[in-house]
Coordinates of C-alpha atoms and ligand atoms in Angstrom, one line a residue:
X216 CA 3.6 1.4 -9.6
X217 CA 2.4 4.1 -12.0
X218 CA -1.4 4.6 -12.5
X219 CA -3.1 4.1 -15.5
X220 CA -6.8 4.9 -16.7
X221 CA -8.6 4.1 -19.9
X222 CA -12.1 4.7 -21.1
X223 CA -14.0 3.8 -24.3
X224 CA -17.8 5.2 -24.6
X225 CA -20.0 7.8 -25.8
X226 CA -18.6 10.9 -23.8
X227 CA -15.6 12.9 -24.5
X228 CA -13.3 11.6 -22.1
X229 CA -10.5 13.7 -21.3
X230 CA -11.7 15.4 -17.9
X231 CA -13.1 11.8 -17.0
X232 CA -9.4 10.1 -17.6
X233 CA -7.5 13.3 -15.8
X234 CA -10.0 13.1 -12.8
X235 CA -9.0 9.2 -12.5
X236 CA -5.2 9.9 -12.9
X237 CA -6.1 12.4 -9.8
X238 CA -7.2 9.6 -7.8
X239 CA -4.2 7.5 -8.7
X240 CA -1.4 10.0 -8.3
X241 CA -0.4 8.7 -5.3
X242 CA 0.8 5.6 -7.3
X243 CA 3.6 7.9 -9.1
X244 CA 3.8 11.7 -9.7
X245 CA 7.1 11.8 -11.8
X246 CA 5.0 12.8 -14.9
X247 CA 1.4 12.5 -16.4
X248 CA 0.4 11.8 -19.8
X249 CA -3.0 11.7 -21.8
X250 CA -4.0 10.2 -25.1
X251 CA -7.5 10.3 -27.2
X252 CA -8.6 9.2 -30.6
X253 CA -10.2 12.3 -31.6
X254 CA -13.4 12.3 -33.9
X255 CA -11.3 12.8 -37.2
X256 CA -9.6 9.3 -36.1
X257 CA -6.4 11.1 -35.2
X258 CA -4.1 9.6 -32.1
X259 CA -3.3 12.9 -30.0
X260 CA -1.2 13.0 -27.1
X261 CA -0.3 15.5 -24.3
X262 CA 2.3 14.5 -21.8
X263 CA 4.1 16.9 -19.1
X264 CA 6.9 16.4 -16.4
X265 CA 6.2 16.4 -12.9
X266 CA 2.7 16.3 -11.1
X267 CA -0.8 15.9 -12.9
X268 CA -1.1 19.9 -12.5
X269 CA 1.6 20.3 -15.0
X270 CA -0.6 18.3 -17.6
X271 CA -3.8 19.9 -16.8
X272 CA -2.2 23.2 -17.6
X273 CA -0.7 21.6 -21.0
X274 CA -4.4 20.6 -21.8
X275 CA -5.7 24.0 -20.9
X276 CA -3.1 25.8 -23.5
X277 CA -3.8 23.0 -26.1
X278 CA -6.9 21.0 -25.5
X279 CA -7.4 17.6 -26.9
X280 CA -10.5 15.1 -26.6
X281 CA -11.7 11.9 -27.9
X282 CA -14.1 9.1 -27.1
X283 CA -11.8 6.5 -26.7
X284 CA -8.7 7.5 -24.3
X285 CA -6.4 6.6 -21.6
X286 CA -4.0 8.2 -19.1
X287 CA -0.6 7.7 -17.1
X288 CA 0.5 9.0 -14.1
X289 CA 4.4 7.9 -13.8
X290 CA 6.6 6.6 -10.9
X291 CA 10.1 6.2 -12.9
X292 CA 11.8 3.0 -13.2
X293 CA 13.7 3.2 -16.6
X294 CA 14.6 6.7 -17.7
X295 CA 14.7 9.9 -16.0
X296 CA 11.3 11.6 -15.1
X297 CA 11.4 13.8 -18.2
X298 CA 8.5 14.6 -20.8
X299 CA 10.5 12.3 -23.4
X300 CA 9.8 9.5 -21.0
X301 CA 6.5 10.2 -20.1
X302 CA 3.8 8.0 -21.1
X303 CA 1.9 7.5 -23.3
X304 CA 4.6 6.1 -25.7
X305 CA 3.9 5.7 -29.5
X306 CA 4.5 3.9 -32.6
X307 CA 2.4 5.0 -35.7
X308 CA -1.3 4.6 -35.0
X309 CA -0.6 2.9 -31.5
X310 CA -0.1 4.5 -28.1
X311 CA 0.7 2.4 -25.0
X312 CA 0.4 3.2 -21.2
X313 CA 2.3 1.1 -19.0
X314 CA 2.7 0.0 -15.1
X315 CA 5.6 -2.2 -14.3
X316 CA 9.1 -3.2 -15.7
X317 CA 9.7 -5.0 -19.2
X318 CA 12.7 -7.2 -18.5
X319 CA 13.6 -8.1 -21.9
X320 CA 13.6 -4.5 -23.3
X321 CA 17.1 -4.2 -24.2
X322 CA 17.0 -7.4 -26.5
X323 CA 13.6 -6.2 -28.0
X324 CA 14.6 -2.8 -28.8
X325 CA 17.7 -4.0 -30.5
X326 CA 15.4 -6.4 -32.6
X327 CA 13.0 -3.6 -33.4
X328 CA 15.6 -1.0 -34.5
X329 CA 17.0 -3.7 -37.0
X330 CA 13.6 -3.7 -38.5
X331 CA 13.8 0.2 -38.8
X332 CA 11.8 1.4 -35.7
X333 CA 13.3 4.6 -34.1
X334 CA 13.0 5.2 -30.5
X335 CA 12.4 8.7 -28.9
X336 CA 12.7 7.7 -25.3
X337 CA 14.9 6.0 -22.7
X338 CA 11.9 3.8 -21.2
X339 CA 11.4 0.0 -21.4
X340 CA 7.6 0.9 -22.2
X341 CA 8.4 2.3 -25.8
X342 CA 9.2 -1.2 -27.1
X343 CA 5.6 -2.3 -26.3
X344 CA 4.3 0.6 -28.5
X345 CA 6.8 -0.5 -31.2
X346 CA 6.1 -4.4 -31.0
X347 CA 2.2 -3.9 -31.3
X348 CA 2.8 -1.4 -34.2
X349 CA 5.0 -4.0 -35.8
X350 CA 2.5 -6.9 -35.7
X351 CA -0.1 -4.6 -36.4
X352 CA 1.3 -3.2 -39.6
X353 CA 4.2 -5.5 -40.9
X354 CA 1.8 -8.4 -40.0
X355 CA -1.5 -6.8 -40.8
X356 CA -3.1 -8.3 -37.6
X357 CA -6.0 -6.8 -35.7
X358 CA -5.4 -4.7 -32.8
X359 CA -6.6 -7.5 -29.8
X360 CA -4.1 -9.9 -31.7
X361 CA -1.3 -7.7 -32.2
X362 CA -1.2 -6.8 -28.7
X363 CA -1.6 -10.4 -27.8
X364 CA 1.3 -11.5 -30.0
X365 CA 3.2 -8.6 -28.4
X366 CA 2.5 -9.6 -24.8
X367 CA 3.7 -13.2 -25.6
X368 CA 7.2 -11.5 -26.1
X369 CA 7.3 -9.7 -23.1
X370 CA 9.1 -10.7 -19.5
X371 CA 8.4 -8.8 -16.7
X372 CA 5.8 -7.0 -14.7
X373 CA 3.2 -5.0 -16.4
X374 CA -0.4 -4.3 -17.0
X375 CA -0.8 -2.1 -20.2
X376 CA -3.4 0.0 -22.1
X377 CA -3.6 0.4 -25.6
X378 CA -5.4 2.3 -28.1
X379 CA -5.0 2.7 -31.9
X380 CA -6.2 5.5 -34.1
X381 CA -6.9 2.9 -37.0
X382 CA -9.2 1.2 -34.5
X383 CA -11.3 4.0 -33.0
X384 CA -14.2 2.9 -30.4
X385 CA -11.7 0.0 -28.8
X386 CA -9.1 -0.4 -26.1
X387 CA -7.0 -3.3 -25.1
X388 CA -5.4 -4.3 -21.7
X389 CA -3.2 -6.7 -20.3
X390 CA -1.9 -7.8 -17.1
X391 CA 1.0 -10.1 -15.5
X392 CA 1.7 -9.1 -11.9
X393 CA 0.9 -5.4 -11.9
X394 CA -2.8 -4.5 -11.2
X395 CA -5.4 -3.8 -13.6
X396 CA -9.2 -3.7 -13.2
X397 CA -12.0 -3.7 -15.6
X398 CA -14.8 -1.4 -14.9
X399 CA -18.4 -2.3 -16.6
X400 CA -20.6 0.6 -17.3
X401 CA -23.9 1.5 -18.9
X402 CA -22.5 2.1 -22.8
X403 CA -19.1 2.5 -21.6
X404 CA -16.3 0.5 -20.2
X405 CA -13.0 1.4 -18.1
X406 CA -9.6 0.0 -17.3
X407 CA -7.5 1.2 -14.4
X408 CA -5.0 0.5 -12.0
X409 CA -7.3 0.6 -9.0
X410 CA -11.1 0.8 -8.6
X411 CA -10.6 4.8 -6.9
X412 CA -10.3 5.6 -10.5
X413 CA -13.2 4.8 -11.8
X414 CA -15.8 4.3 -8.8
X415 CA -17.3 7.7 -9.7
X416 CA -18.5 5.8 -13.0
X417 CA -19.4 2.2 -12.1
X418 CA -18.8 0.0 -9.1
X419 CA -19.0 -3.2 -11.1
X420 CA -15.4 -4.5 -11.6
X421 CA -13.6 -7.5 -13.2
X422 CA -10.3 -7.9 -11.6
X423 CA -8.2 -9.0 -14.7
X424 CA -5.9 -12.1 -13.5
X425 CA -2.2 -12.6 -14.5
X426 CA -1.8 -13.7 -18.0
X427 CA -5.3 -12.2 -19.2
X428 CA -6.1 -9.5 -21.6
X429 CA -9.5 -7.7 -22.3
X430 CA -10.7 -5.8 -25.3
X431 CA -13.4 -3.2 -24.7
X432 CA -15.6 -1.3 -26.8
X433 CA -18.7 0.9 -25.7
X434 CA -20.7 -2.3 -25.4
X435 CA -19.1 -5.1 -24.6
X436 CA -15.9 -6.7 -23.4
X437 CA -13.9 -9.7 -24.4
X438 CA -11.5 -11.3 -21.9
X439 CA -8.8 -13.9 -23.2
X440 CA -6.2 -15.6 -21.7
X441 CA -3.0 -14.6 -23.4
X442 CA -1.4 -17.9 -23.8
X443 CA -4.1 -19.9 -25.2
X444 CA -6.2 -17.2 -26.6
X445 CA -9.2 -19.0 -24.8
X446 CA -12.0 -16.9 -22.9
X447 CA -11.6 -17.9 -19.1
X448 CA -14.5 -17.6 -16.8
X449 CA -14.4 -14.5 -14.7
X450 CA -16.7 -12.7 -12.2
X451 CA -18.0 -9.4 -11.8
X452 CA -17.2 -8.0 -8.1
X453 CA -19.4 -5.0 -6.9
X454 CA -17.3 -2.8 -4.8
X455 CA -18.9 -1.0 -1.9
X456 CA -16.5 1.8 -1.5
X457 CA -18.3 5.3 -2.2
X458 CA -16.5 7.6 -4.3
X459 CA -16.9 10.0 -1.6
X460 CA -14.3 7.6 0.5
X461 CA -11.7 8.8 -2.0
X462 CA -12.3 12.6 -1.2
X463 CA -10.4 14.8 1.3
X464 CA -13.6 15.9 3.0
X465 CA -12.6 19.0 4.2
X466 CA -9.4 18.2 5.6
X467 CA -6.0 19.8 4.6
X468 CA -4.3 16.5 3.5
X469 CA -5.6 12.9 3.1
X470 CA -3.2 12.1 5.8
X471 CA -4.8 13.8 8.2
X472 CA -8.4 12.7 7.1
X473 CA -7.1 9.2 7.3
X474 CA -6.0 9.7 10.8
X475 CA -9.3 10.8 11.7
X476 CA -10.9 8.0 10.1
X477 CA -9.3 5.4 12.2
X478 CA -12.0 5.1 14.8
X479 CA -14.3 4.3 12.0
X480 CA -11.9 2.1 9.8
X481 CA -11.2 -0.1 13.1
X482 CA -14.6 -0.5 13.9
X483 CA -15.5 -1.3 10.5
X484 CA -12.3 -4.2 10.7
X485 CA -14.0 -5.9 14.2
X486 CA -17.7 -5.7 13.0
X487 CA -19.2 -9.0 12.4
X488 CA -16.0 -10.6 13.5
X489 CA -16.4 -11.0 17.4
X490 CA -19.1 -12.1 19.6
X491 CA -18.6 -10.6 23.1
X492 CA -21.6 -12.6 24.3
X493 CA -19.9 -15.7 23.1
X494 CA -16.6 -14.5 23.8
X495 CA -15.6 -15.9 20.2
X496 CA -13.7 -14.3 17.1
X497 CA -15.2 -15.6 14.0
X498 CA -13.3 -15.6 10.9
X499 CA -14.8 -17.9 8.4
X500 CA -12.5 -16.5 5.8
X501 CA -9.4 -18.4 7.2
X502 CA -9.7 -21.8 6.4
X503 CA -7.2 -23.3 9.1
X504 CA -8.3 -26.0 12.1
X505 CA -6.8 -26.7 15.2
X506 CA -5.1 -29.8 13.6
X507 CA -3.5 -27.4 11.0
X508 CA -2.4 -25.1 13.9
X509 CA -1.0 -28.1 16.1
X510 CA 1.2 -29.8 13.2
X511 CA 2.9 -26.5 12.1
X512 CA 6.9 -26.5 12.0
X513 CA 7.1 -23.1 10.8
X514 CA 5.1 -19.7 10.8
X515 CA 6.4 -16.7 8.9
X516 CA 4.7 -13.3 9.1
X517 CA 5.9 -11.1 5.8
X518 CA 5.3 -7.4 4.9
X519 CA 7.4 -4.3 3.8
X520 CA 7.6 -1.1 5.6
X521 CA 4.5 -0.2 7.8
X522 CA 3.2 -3.5 7.2
X523 CA 6.2 -5.3 8.3
X524 CA 5.7 -3.0 11.5
X525 CA 2.3 -4.4 12.1
X526 CA 3.9 -8.1 11.7
X527 CA 6.2 -7.3 14.7
X528 CA 3.5 -6.2 16.8
X529 CA 1.6 -9.4 15.6
X530 CA 4.5 -11.2 17.0
X531 CA 3.7 -10.1 20.5
X532 CA 0.3 -11.1 20.2
X533 CA 0.6 -14.5 18.9
X534 CA 3.1 -15.5 21.5
X535 CA 1.2 -14.1 24.3
X536 CA -2.5 -15.3 22.7
X537 CA -1.6 -18.6 20.8
X538 CA 1.8 -19.4 22.0
X539 CA 2.8 -19.3 18.2
X540 CA 6.1 -17.4 17.6
X541 CA 6.2 -16.3 14.0
X542 CA 9.4 -15.0 12.4
X543 CA 8.6 -11.6 10.9
X544 CA 10.2 -10.9 7.9
X545 CA 11.0 -8.0 5.5
X546 CA 9.5 -9.6 2.3
X547 CA 12.3 -8.4 0.1
X548 CA 14.9 -10.4 2.3
X549 CA 12.8 -13.6 2.7
X550 CA 12.1 -14.0 -0.8
X551 CA 15.6 -14.6 -1.4
X552 CA 16.5 -16.7 1.6
X553 CA 16.6 -20.4 1.9
X554 CA 14.2 -20.2 4.7
X555 CA 12.7 -23.6 5.7
X556 CA 9.4 -23.9 4.4
X557 CA 7.0 -26.9 3.7
X558 CA 3.3 -28.3 4.1
X559 CA 3.8 -27.6 7.5
X560 CA 4.4 -24.0 7.2
X561 CA 2.2 -21.2 7.4
X562 CA 2.7 -17.7 5.6
X563 CA 0.9 -14.6 6.4
X564 CA 1.2 -11.8 4.3
X565 CA 0.2 -8.4 5.5
X566 CA -0.3 -5.5 2.8
X567 CA -2.5 -2.8 2.6
X568 CA -2.1 -2.4 -1.2
X569 CA -2.5 -6.4 -2.0
X570 CA 0.2 -5.3 -4.9
X571 CA 3.6 -5.0 -3.0
X572 CA 6.1 -6.9 -5.4
X573 CA 8.2 -8.1 -2.7
X574 CA 5.5 -9.2 -0.7
X575 CA 3.7 -11.2 -3.6
X576 CA 7.2 -12.8 -4.2
X577 CA 7.8 -13.9 -0.6
X578 CA 4.6 -15.4 -0.5
X579 CA 4.8 -17.0 -3.8
X580 CA 8.4 -18.6 -2.6
X581 CA 6.3 -20.0 0.6
X582 CA 3.7 -21.6 -2.1
X583 CA 6.2 -23.1 -4.1
X584 CA 7.6 -24.8 -1.1
X585 CA 4.2 -26.2 -0.1
X586 CA 3.6 -23.8 2.8
X587 CA -0.4 -22.6 3.4
X588 CA -0.5 -19.1 2.8
X589 CA -3.1 -16.5 4.1
X590 CA -3.1 -12.7 4.0
X591 CA -4.2 -9.6 5.8
X592 CA -5.2 -7.0 2.9
X593 CA -6.9 -3.9 2.3
X594 CA -7.7 -4.0 -1.1
X595 CA -10.5 -6.6 -2.4
X596 CA -9.5 -8.6 -5.2
X597 CA -5.6 -7.6 -5.3
X598 CA -3.1 -9.8 -6.3
X599 CA -1.9 -11.2 -2.7
X600 CA -5.3 -12.0 -1.6
X601 CA -6.1 -13.6 -4.9
X602 CA -3.2 -16.2 -4.5
X603 CA -4.1 -16.6 -0.8
X604 CA -6.3 -19.5 0.7
X605 CA -7.9 -17.1 3.2
X606 CA -7.7 -13.4 3.5
X607 CA -8.6 -11.0 6.5
X608 CA -9.7 -7.8 4.8
X609 CA -9.2 -4.7 6.8
X610 CA -12.0 -2.6 5.9
X611 CA -10.1 0.9 6.2
X612 CA -11.3 2.0 2.8
X613 CA -9.4 3.5 0.1
X614 CA -6.1 5.0 1.7
X615 CA -4.8 7.8 -0.8
X616 CA -2.1 9.4 1.4
X617 CA 1.3 8.0 0.5
X618 CA 2.3 7.3 4.4
X619 CA 0.1 4.8 5.6
X620 CA -2.1 5.4 9.0
X621 CA -5.7 4.0 8.8
X622 CA -4.2 0.7 7.0
X623 CA -1.7 0.2 9.7
X624 CA -4.1 0.3 12.9
X625 CA -6.6 -1.7 11.0
X626 CA -3.6 -4.2 10.5
X627 CA -2.9 -4.1 14.0
X628 CA -6.8 -5.0 14.6
X629 CA -6.8 -7.7 12.2
X630 CA -3.6 -9.3 13.4
X631 CA -5.2 -9.0 17.0
X632 CA -8.1 -10.7 15.7
X633 CA -6.2 -13.6 14.3
X634 CA -4.0 -14.3 17.2
X635 CA -7.3 -14.7 19.3
X636 CA -8.6 -16.8 16.8
X637 CA -5.5 -19.1 16.8
X638 CA -5.3 -18.8 20.5
X639 CA -9.0 -20.0 20.7
X640 CA -8.4 -23.0 18.2
X641 CA -5.5 -24.0 20.1
X642 CA -7.7 -23.7 23.6
X643 CA -4.9 -21.0 24.8
X644 CA -7.6 -18.7 26.2
X645 CA -10.0 -19.2 28.8
X646 CA -13.4 -17.3 28.7
X647 CA -12.3 -14.5 30.9
X648 CA -9.0 -13.9 28.9
X649 CA -11.0 -13.8 26.0
X650 CA -13.5 -11.4 27.3
X651 CA -10.9 -9.2 28.6
X652 CA -9.1 -9.2 25.2
X653 CA -12.6 -8.8 23.1
X654 CA -13.6 -5.8 25.3
X655 CA -10.2 -4.0 25.0
X656 CA -10.4 -4.5 21.2
X657 CA -14.0 -3.2 20.9
X658 CA -13.4 -0.2 22.9
X659 CA -10.4 0.9 21.0
X660 CA -12.5 2.9 18.5
X661 CA -13.9 5.1 21.2
X662 CA -10.7 5.5 22.9
X663 CA -9.0 6.5 19.4
X664 CA -11.9 9.1 19.0
X665 CA -11.4 10.7 22.3
X666 CA -7.4 10.6 21.6
X667 CA -8.2 12.5 18.5
X668 CA -10.3 15.1 19.9
X669 CA -7.7 16.0 22.8
X670 CA -5.5 19.1 22.4
X671 CA -1.9 18.3 22.2
X672 CA 1.4 20.2 21.7
X673 CA 2.1 19.1 18.0
X674 CA 2.6 22.5 16.8
X675 CA 5.0 23.4 19.6
X676 CA 6.9 20.4 19.2
X677 CA 7.4 21.1 15.3
X678 CA 8.1 24.5 16.1
X679 CA 10.8 23.4 18.1
X680 CA 12.3 20.7 16.3
X681 CA 11.6 21.1 12.9
X682 CA 15.3 21.9 11.8
X683 CA 16.4 18.8 13.3
X684 CA 18.7 16.7 11.3
X685 CA 17.9 13.4 12.7
X686 CA 15.3 12.2 15.6
X687 CA 15.6 9.0 17.5
X688 CA 12.6 6.8 18.6
X689 CA 12.6 4.4 21.8
X690 CA 10.1 1.9 22.7
X691 CA 10.2 -1.4 24.2
X692 CA 8.0 -4.5 24.1
X693 CA 5.1 -4.3 21.6
X694 CA 6.1 -0.5 21.4
X695 CA 9.2 -1.1 20.0
X696 CA 7.6 -1.5 16.4
X697 CA 5.9 1.5 17.4
X698 CA 9.0 3.4 17.6
X699 CA 10.0 2.0 14.2
X700 CA 6.6 3.3 12.8
X701 CA 6.8 6.5 14.3
X702 CA 10.4 6.9 12.8
X703 CA 9.5 5.6 9.5
X704 CA 6.6 8.1 9.1
X705 CA 8.7 11.1 10.3
X706 CA 11.5 10.2 7.7
X707 CA 8.7 9.6 4.7
X708 CA 6.8 13.0 5.0
X709 CA 9.2 15.4 6.9
X710 CA 12.4 14.2 5.2
X711 CA 14.0 14.2 8.5
X712 CA 16.2 11.3 9.3
X713 CA 15.0 9.2 11.9
X714 CA 15.9 5.8 13.8
X715 CA 13.9 3.6 15.8
X716 CA 15.1 1.6 18.6
X717 CA 14.7 -0.9 21.2
X718 CA 14.9 1.3 24.2
X719 CA 17.2 -1.6 26.0
X720 CA 19.7 -1.3 22.9
X721 CA 20.2 2.4 23.0
X722 CA 23.3 2.2 25.5
X723 CA 24.7 -0.8 22.9
X724 CA 25.4 1.9 20.6
X725 CA 23.0 5.0 19.5
X726 CA 23.8 6.7 22.9
X727 CA 27.0 8.1 21.4
X728 CA 24.9 10.1 19.2
X729 CA 22.9 12.0 22.0
X730 CA 23.4 15.5 22.8
X731 CA 21.3 18.7 22.5
X732 CA 20.9 18.6 18.9
X733 CA 19.3 15.3 18.7
X734 CA 15.5 15.0 19.9
X735 CA 14.6 11.7 21.2
X736 CA 10.8 10.7 21.4
X737 CA 10.0 8.0 24.2
X738 CA 7.6 5.7 24.4
X739 CA 7.1 5.3 27.8
X740 CA 3.4 4.6 29.0
X741 CA 2.6 2.5 32.3
X742 CA 3.2 -0.6 30.9
X743 CA 5.4 -3.9 31.7
X744 CA 8.4 -2.0 30.8
X745 CA 7.7 1.2 32.5
X746 CA 10.6 1.5 34.7
X747 CA 13.1 0.2 32.3
X748 CA 12.1 2.8 29.8
X749 CA 12.2 5.4 32.3
X750 CA 15.8 4.9 33.1
X751 CA 16.7 5.0 29.6
X752 CA 14.7 8.2 29.3
X753 CA 16.6 9.5 32.1
X754 CA 19.9 8.5 30.3
X755 CA 18.8 10.8 27.6
X756 CA 18.2 13.5 29.6
X757 CA 21.4 13.1 31.6
X758 CA 23.4 13.9 28.1
X759 CA 21.3 17.0 27.2
X760 CA 19.2 15.3 24.7
X761 CA 15.9 17.2 24.1
X762 CA 12.9 14.6 24.9
X763 CA 9.6 14.0 24.1
X764 CA 7.7 11.6 26.2
X765 CA 4.6 9.4 25.3
X766 CA 3.2 8.9 28.7
X767 CA 0.1 7.4 30.2
X768 CA -2.9 10.2 30.7
X769 CA -2.4 11.2 34.3
X770 CA 1.4 10.3 34.6
X771 CA 2.6 13.6 36.4
X772 CA 6.3 12.4 36.6
X773 CA 6.8 12.1 33.2
X774 CA 6.6 15.9 32.8
X775 CA 10.0 16.4 35.0
X776 CA 11.8 14.7 32.6
X777 CA 10.5 15.8 29.5
X778 CA 10.4 18.7 27.0
X779 CA 7.2 17.7 25.8
X780 CA 4.6 15.8 27.2
X781 CA 1.8 13.5 24.8
X782 CA -0.5 11.1 26.5
X783 CA -1.9 7.9 26.0
X784 CA -5.3 6.7 27.3
X785 CA -4.9 4.1 30.0
X786 CA -5.4 0.7 27.9
X787 CA -4.6 -3.0 28.3
X788 CA -1.2 -3.6 26.9
X789 CA -2.3 -5.7 24.1
X790 CA -4.0 -2.8 22.5
X791 CA -1.3 0.0 23.5
X792 CA 0.1 -0.3 20.0
X793 CA -3.5 1.1 18.6
X794 CA -3.4 3.8 20.7
X795 CA -0.1 4.8 20.5
X796 CA -0.1 5.0 16.4
X797 CA -1.9 8.1 16.8
X798 CA 0.9 10.3 18.4
X799 CA 3.3 8.9 15.9
X800 CA 1.2 9.8 13.0
X801 CA 0.5 13.2 14.2
X802 CA 4.1 14.1 15.0
X803 CA 5.1 13.3 11.7
X804 CA 2.2 14.9 10.2
X805 CA 2.6 18.2 12.0
X806 CA 6.3 18.2 11.4
X807 CA 5.8 17.7 7.9
X808 CA 3.0 20.5 7.5
X809 CA 5.0 22.9 9.4
X810 CA 8.1 22.4 7.2
X811 CA 5.7 22.7 4.0
X812 CA 6.4 19.4 2.7
X813 CA 4.1 17.7 0.0
X814 CA 2.6 15.3 2.7
X815 CA 0.4 13.2 0.7
X816 CA 2.8 12.8 -1.9
X817 CA 6.3 12.7 -0.7
X818 CA 9.1 13.1 -2.9
X819 CA 10.6 9.5 -4.5
X820 CA 7.8 7.4 -2.9
X821 CA 4.8 5.5 -4.0
X822 CA 1.9 4.1 -2.5
X823 CA 1.6 0.8 -4.1
X824 CA 5.6 -0.6 -5.0
X825 CA 4.7 -2.8 -7.7
X826 CA 8.2 -3.3 -8.7
X827 CA 11.2 -5.0 -7.0
Ligands
LIG204 C1 4.6 3.5 4.9 C2 4.2 2.9 3.6 C3 5.3 1.7 3.2 C4 4.2 0.6 2.9 C5 5.0 -0.6 2.2 C6 4.0 -1.7 1.9 O1 4.0 4.5 5.3 O2 3.0 3.3 3.5 O3 6.1 1.6 3.9 O4 3.5 0.2 4.2 O5 5.1 -0.3 1.0 O6 2.8 -1.5 1.2 P1 1.6 -2.5 1.4 O7 1.0 -2.6 2.6 O8 0.9 -2.0 0.4 O9 2.3 -4.0 0.9

């Protein structure tokens, strides 16, 4: 996690770097810092504990500026979130910002301390600054070579950006297993953790690969493989996201804006991939044939958090539409299991960021054992798609709110397309079935648009329940993962404990919790499980539990059993999770906003979890 931005060019860059950090704050907000080389060739830094606004205040009190600079917003791993531990870290003329973890920092610190280096922080990062300084001063190496020699000693996952007061007009970056993108400008060049930070300045990006480093001056870039010092072949990618896509656009929070962007995001994800006329799904980016699918022995879907929930919904779709029953695994568990995988195995990774360390590791484990690996991802050129044979991109656009919303529903749309594609390849779907599925899916953006424009009792629910210590979410079939997702959203942003449960399991334990203080959200539309879930609902009511029913529009019976009712449009069962996601998101959002929590940047979380 952590966000880093670097600039070298003709402009004074403090504002540009701070603006880039603002767009990266979703990656971490424990502290922030800025370093520049000023006109006199001095290295100046400012750092502040807490959110970026604290750094901005510090810069107003004591401004610094220069034409070479870099900034950092931190999600703490080693060392408390204090100013001393805030990046940039310095040694001599060198300053470093870092995203990731240096696993051998203790050993390096001992070595450097013995050489007389004194450390100021508890971080793993500070060793990088001292190591580069050592190579620069004690060994007299040029900056880029000093960085290369230092990087060769580092174990772990990192992207770093380095500046040096004795080498103005140069910045150097390097990466291993943490994202780093290079932006190519006109007479200026940039480095950042994520394209969103530099989109306002350039759309021409180079995704730095693992084991590469780059030396940037205002007029050029020199990319090298760290291990060999050779120049690899690199490509420029032009990113189509506009800077405006990463702004709030009049909404109170990014999360609310992103909830409202779902119709557009889902339509974009489906666009060009579905032919209603031919009743086909076209996914040329997924290079699997009928023979590949027929000989599969194992099929795993891996992801974390919300992406895992999308995978759980996917299982119902793959079973119903393609006759395949994937194991849907939490990536942090799968990566350490001895799960059977071989060349007749398919691993599908789902990830918004494409950088989640656990998902990447689970995928690599599959690759190591010979499995075919594909992904569903939102960020073009991220680490996960770069390692896969094929990636189905969700065209959600940048998701800034830490709680995932439009990324989730576009993942659901993408996984539905993939299940249809597999069903089509395996000859499981006749024309009528295909037409029904595609019509339902293509109709989803309009249905969600209407759903979002309807008045609903979210505020009343928040007023009544915002002091609850805990809540229960129940769902069955393909809405069970939505119960998990509703509970996760609530926990993340409102800090109310919540549990998602398969409705049929309630009687095996959680029912003991039910009383007048435990609100339960019951997903109970008129689907195949309607009657059974309605019985579960009655069981909650019979024990005085307050209930919110999410029912099908026009289901007048629901109101008799419920304290609150929210309605879902009547849609075919396979697209129900897509429309049910909206109330799950809005319950959590309204509850959190009513409580006044930091909706877009909830405590302790970060958007992109690039550490284990
Ligand atoms: C929940 C949330 C997280 C992410 C998880 C995976 O709202 O955002 O649970 O879903 O960290 O992230 P990605 O999809 O980037 O791999």
